[in-house]
Structure formats: C-alpha cells, structure tokens
Coordinates of C-alpha atoms in Angstrom, one line a residue:
M1231 CA 0.0 0.0 0.0
T1232 CA 1.3 3.4 -0.9
T1233 CA 0.0 6.6 0.9
V1234 CA 0.7 10.2 0.0
H1235 CA 1.6 12.5 2.9
N1236 CA 1.5 16.3 3.1
G1237 CA 4.7 16.9 1.2
G1238 CA 3.5 15.0 -1.8
T1239 CA 6.0 12.2 -1.4
R1240 CA 4.8 8.6 -1.3
K1241 CA 5.4 6.5 1.8
L1242 CA 6.4 3.0 0.7
G1243 CA 4.7 0.3 2.7
L1244 CA 5.4 -3.2 3.8
R1245 CA 4.6 -4.9 0.5
H1246 CA 7.1 -2.6 -1.2
A1247 CA 9.8 -3.4 1.4
M1248 CA 9.2 -7.1 1.1
G1249 CA 9.3 -7.1 -2.7
R1250 CA 12.4 -4.9 -2.9
D1251 CA 14.3 -6.9 -0.3
W1252 CA 13.4 -10.2 -2.0
Y1253 CA 14.8 -8.9 -5.3
V1254 CA 17.9 -7.5 -3.5
F1255 CA 18.3 -10.9 -1.7
K1256 CA 18.3 -12.8 -5.1
V1257 CA 20.9 -10.4 -6.5
D1258 CA 23.0 -10.9 -3.3
L1259 CA 22.9 -14.7 -3.8
H1260 CA 24.3 -14.3 -7.3
L1261 CA 27.1 -11.8 -6.1
D1262 CA 28.1 -14.0 -3.2
G1263 CA 31.0 -15.8 -4.8
V1264 CA 32.1 -12.9 -7.0
I1265 CA 32.2 -9.7 -5.0
P1266 CA 33.9 -9.2 -1.5
G1267 CA 31.5 -8.6 1.4
R1268 CA 32.1 -4.9 2.0
H1269 CA 31.8 -4.0 -1.7
R1270 CA 28.8 -6.2 -2.1
R1271 CA 27.0 -4.6 0.8
R1272 CA 27.7 -1.1 -0.8
I1273 CA 26.3 -2.3 -4.1
L1274 CA 23.2 -3.7 -2.5
A1275 CA 22.6 -0.5 -0.5
D1276 CA 22.9 1.5 -3.7
L1277 CA 20.5 -0.9 -5.5
R1278 CA 18.0 -0.7 -2.6
D1279 CA 18.2 3.1 -2.7
S1280 CA 17.7 3.2 -6.5
I1281 CA 14.7 1.0 -6.3
D1282 CA 13.2 3.2 -3.6
A1283 CA 13.9 6.3 -5.6
D1284 CA 12.3 4.9 -8.8
A1285 CA 9.3 3.5 -6.8
A1286 CA 8.4 7.1 -5.8
N1287 CA 7.3 7.6 -9.5
Y1288 CA 6.5 4.1 -10.6
E1289 CA 4.9 0.9 -9.2
L1290 CA 7.4 -1.6 -7.7
P1291 CA 6.7 -4.4 -10.3
K1292 CA 7.5 -2.0 -13.2
V1293 CA 10.7 -0.8 -11.4
L1294 CA 11.9 -4.4 -10.9
A1295 CA 11.0 -5.4 -14.5
G1296 CA 13.0 -2.4 -15.7
L1297 CA 16.0 -3.6 -13.8
G1298 CA 15.8 -7.1 -15.2
K1299 CA 16.4 -10.4 -13.7
P1300 CA 18.5 -10.6 -10.5
R1301 CA 21.1 -12.9 -12.2
V1302 CA 21.6 -10.4 -15.0
V1303 CA 21.9 -7.4 -12.6
A1304 CA 24.4 -9.4 -10.5
A1305 CA 26.4 -10.3 -13.7
S1306 CA 26.6 -6.6 -14.6
Y1307 CA 28.0 -5.7 -11.2
A1308 CA 30.4 -8.7 -11.4
E1309 CA 32.1 -7.8 -14.7
G1310 CA 35.8 -7.8 -14.2
A1311 CA 35.6 -9.1 -10.6
D1312 CA 37.6 -12.0 -9.3
Q1313 CA 35.5 -15.1 -10.1
L1314 CA 37.4 -17.4 -7.8
R1315 CA 35.8 -16.6 -4.4
P1316 CA 34.2 -19.1 -2.1
L1317 CA 30.4 -19.3 -2.0
W1318 CA 29.8 -19.3 1.8
S1319 CA 26.0 -19.1 1.7
A1320 CA 25.8 -22.0 -0.7
G1321 CA 28.1 -24.1 1.6
F1322 CA 26.0 -23.1 4.6
M1323 CA 22.8 -24.2 2.9
A1324 CA 24.3 -27.5 1.7
A1325 CA 25.5 -28.3 5.2
M1326 CA 22.1 -27.4 6.8
I1327 CA 20.4 -29.7 4.2
M1328 CA 22.8 -32.5 4.9
L1329 CA 22.2 -32.2 8.7
A1330 CA 18.5 -32.1 8.2
I1331 CA 18.5 -35.3 6.1
Y1332 CA 20.8 -37.0 8.6
W1333 CA 18.6 -36.1 11.6
V1334 CA 15.4 -37.2 9.7
L1335 CA 17.0 -40.6 9.0
L1336 CA 18.4 -41.0 12.5
F1337 CA 15.0 -40.2 14.0
T1338 CA 13.2 -42.5 11.6
Y1339 CA 15.6 -45.3 12.5
S1340 CA 15.1 -44.6 16.2
A1341 CA 11.3 -44.6 15.9
G1342 CA 11.5 -48.0 14.1
M1343 CA 13.6 -49.3 17.0
L1344 CA 11.1 -47.8 19.5
A1345 CA 8.3 -49.6 17.6
V1346 CA 10.2 -53.0 18.0
V1347 CA 10.7 -52.3 21.7
V1348 CA 6.9 -51.6 22.1
Q1349 CA 6.1 -55.0 20.5
A1350 CA 8.8 -57.1 22.1
G1351 CA 9.6 -55.3 25.3
G1352 CA 13.1 -55.0 26.9
E1353 CA 16.1 -53.1 25.7
F1354 CA 17.7 -53.1 22.2
T1355 CA 21.0 -51.5 21.1
S1356 CA 22.1 -50.9 17.5
H1357 CA 24.3 -48.6 15.5
F1358 CA 23.3 -46.0 12.9
F1359 CA 26.4 -44.6 11.0
F1360 CA 28.7 -45.2 14.0
V1361 CA 26.2 -43.7 16.5
K1362 CA 25.1 -46.1 19.3
V1363 CA 21.3 -46.1 19.4
M1364 CA 19.4 -47.5 22.4
A1365 CA 15.7 -48.2 22.7
F1366 CA 14.2 -49.5 25.9
E1367 CA 11.0 -50.2 27.8
T1368 CA 10.6 -50.6 31.5
G1369 CA 7.6 -50.8 33.7
E1370 CA 7.8 -47.0 34.1
G1371 CA 8.0 -46.0 30.4
L1372 CA 9.9 -46.3 27.3
G1373 CA 12.6 -44.2 25.6
I1374 CA 15.4 -43.8 23.1
G1375 CA 18.9 -42.5 23.4
W1376 CA 22.1 -42.0 21.5
S1377 CA 25.6 -42.3 22.9
G1378 CA 29.3 -42.3 21.9
A1379 CA 31.5 -39.6 20.5
A1380 CA 30.2 -40.4 17.0
A1381 CA 26.9 -38.7 17.9
L1382 CA 28.7 -35.5 17.7
W1383 CA 31.5 -35.9 15.2
F1384 CA 29.7 -37.8 12.5
P1385 CA 27.0 -35.2 11.8
L1386 CA 29.7 -32.5 11.9
A1387 CA 31.8 -34.5 9.5
L1388 CA 28.7 -34.9 7.1
A1389 CA 28.1 -31.1 7.3
A1390 CA 31.8 -30.5 6.4
V1391 CA 31.6 -32.9 3.5
A1392 CA 28.6 -31.0 2.2
F1393 CA 30.0 -27.5 3.0
I1394 CA 33.4 -27.7 1.3
P1395 CA 32.4 -28.6 -2.2
A1396 CA 29.3 -26.5 -2.2
S1397 CA 31.1 -23.4 -1.0
R1398 CA 34.2 -24.0 -3.1
G1399 CA 36.2 -23.8 0.1
W1400 CA 39.5 -24.5 -1.6
R1401 CA 39.3 -21.1 -3.2
V1402 CA 40.3 -19.6 0.1
F1403 CA 43.8 -20.6 -0.7
H1404 CA 43.8 -19.3 -4.3
R1405 CA 46.8 -17.0 -4.8
R1406 CA 45.9 -13.6 -6.3
A1407 CA 48.2 -12.3 -9.0

C-alpha cells in the first residue's frame, strides 16, 4: 500500500519493502562468490536506494521489471571481478540440508527401534552410522537414546563434507596475481 503525505512524497509500505528486499536478496545470492563482502553490501545498499527512488514515481513491479532479472543485474556488477571466491552461503545451505537429512534418517531409525521395543519389550541396542542407538521399555515407560562420541563428530563430518564442495572452500587458498 502506498500513501501520499502532506509533502506529496509517497510513503512506501510493507509490500514494497518485502518485494524490494526479496529482489535484492536474489541479487545478493548471485554476487556471493564474486564480489567481496564490504563492496557487495555497498552495491546492495545502492540498489536498494535506487529501487526506492524509482518507486516514488512508478509501481514496484515496473521498477523491478525495468532492472531485469537478478542474475543479469548481478552479472553486470560482477564484470571484471575475481570469479574465484568461495560461495559461503551455498556451503552453509548444503551443510544445513545434509544435517536435516541425517537427523530425519536418524529419528526414523530410532522410531523404528522404538516400535520394536513396544512390541517385544526389553532393551535393544544398535548402530546407525557409527552412533550407538538404544531403545528400551521398562515398567515406568519407554525411551530412546544416543551415545558415543560419534553422535557429535559424525554429523559435523557430514556437514563439512557438504560444505566444502558447495562453498568451493579450496578457493580460500587461491593466490591472487
């Protein structure tokens, strides 16, 4: 919603801010591995200000359509930049997805063990990717548990295995000419 105040300037509302920030976020994702952080933040602030200035005269969808696709806008800013930078946000997302998959599989495995305990009673112990998983039933209740150092290091190793290739982490050691 856009409202006009006494001075004749339009006050940009929440819908404008969300649309603008979503567009700037997509440009930022494409600039992540190309432009250094400080310079990238300056570019994004200028882009945000430019969108706001143009939105004073035109509707936001027209302004964003005039700028073009976020990938194209990012490519125009990235011309001549060092293309061998790590993609930290992509690595972070890959690590989080890997951890989510691991935890879903571990909890599914544990729930299956718990179902066996409910049917058979007693205590059962098994291993899921080096993690010792216990399921038990006593007269007071039932439960599941994980033990061993692998419960910590194995998920961290999986996250690192996902993070390094997705972020192109080896580019940290790239020598600049």
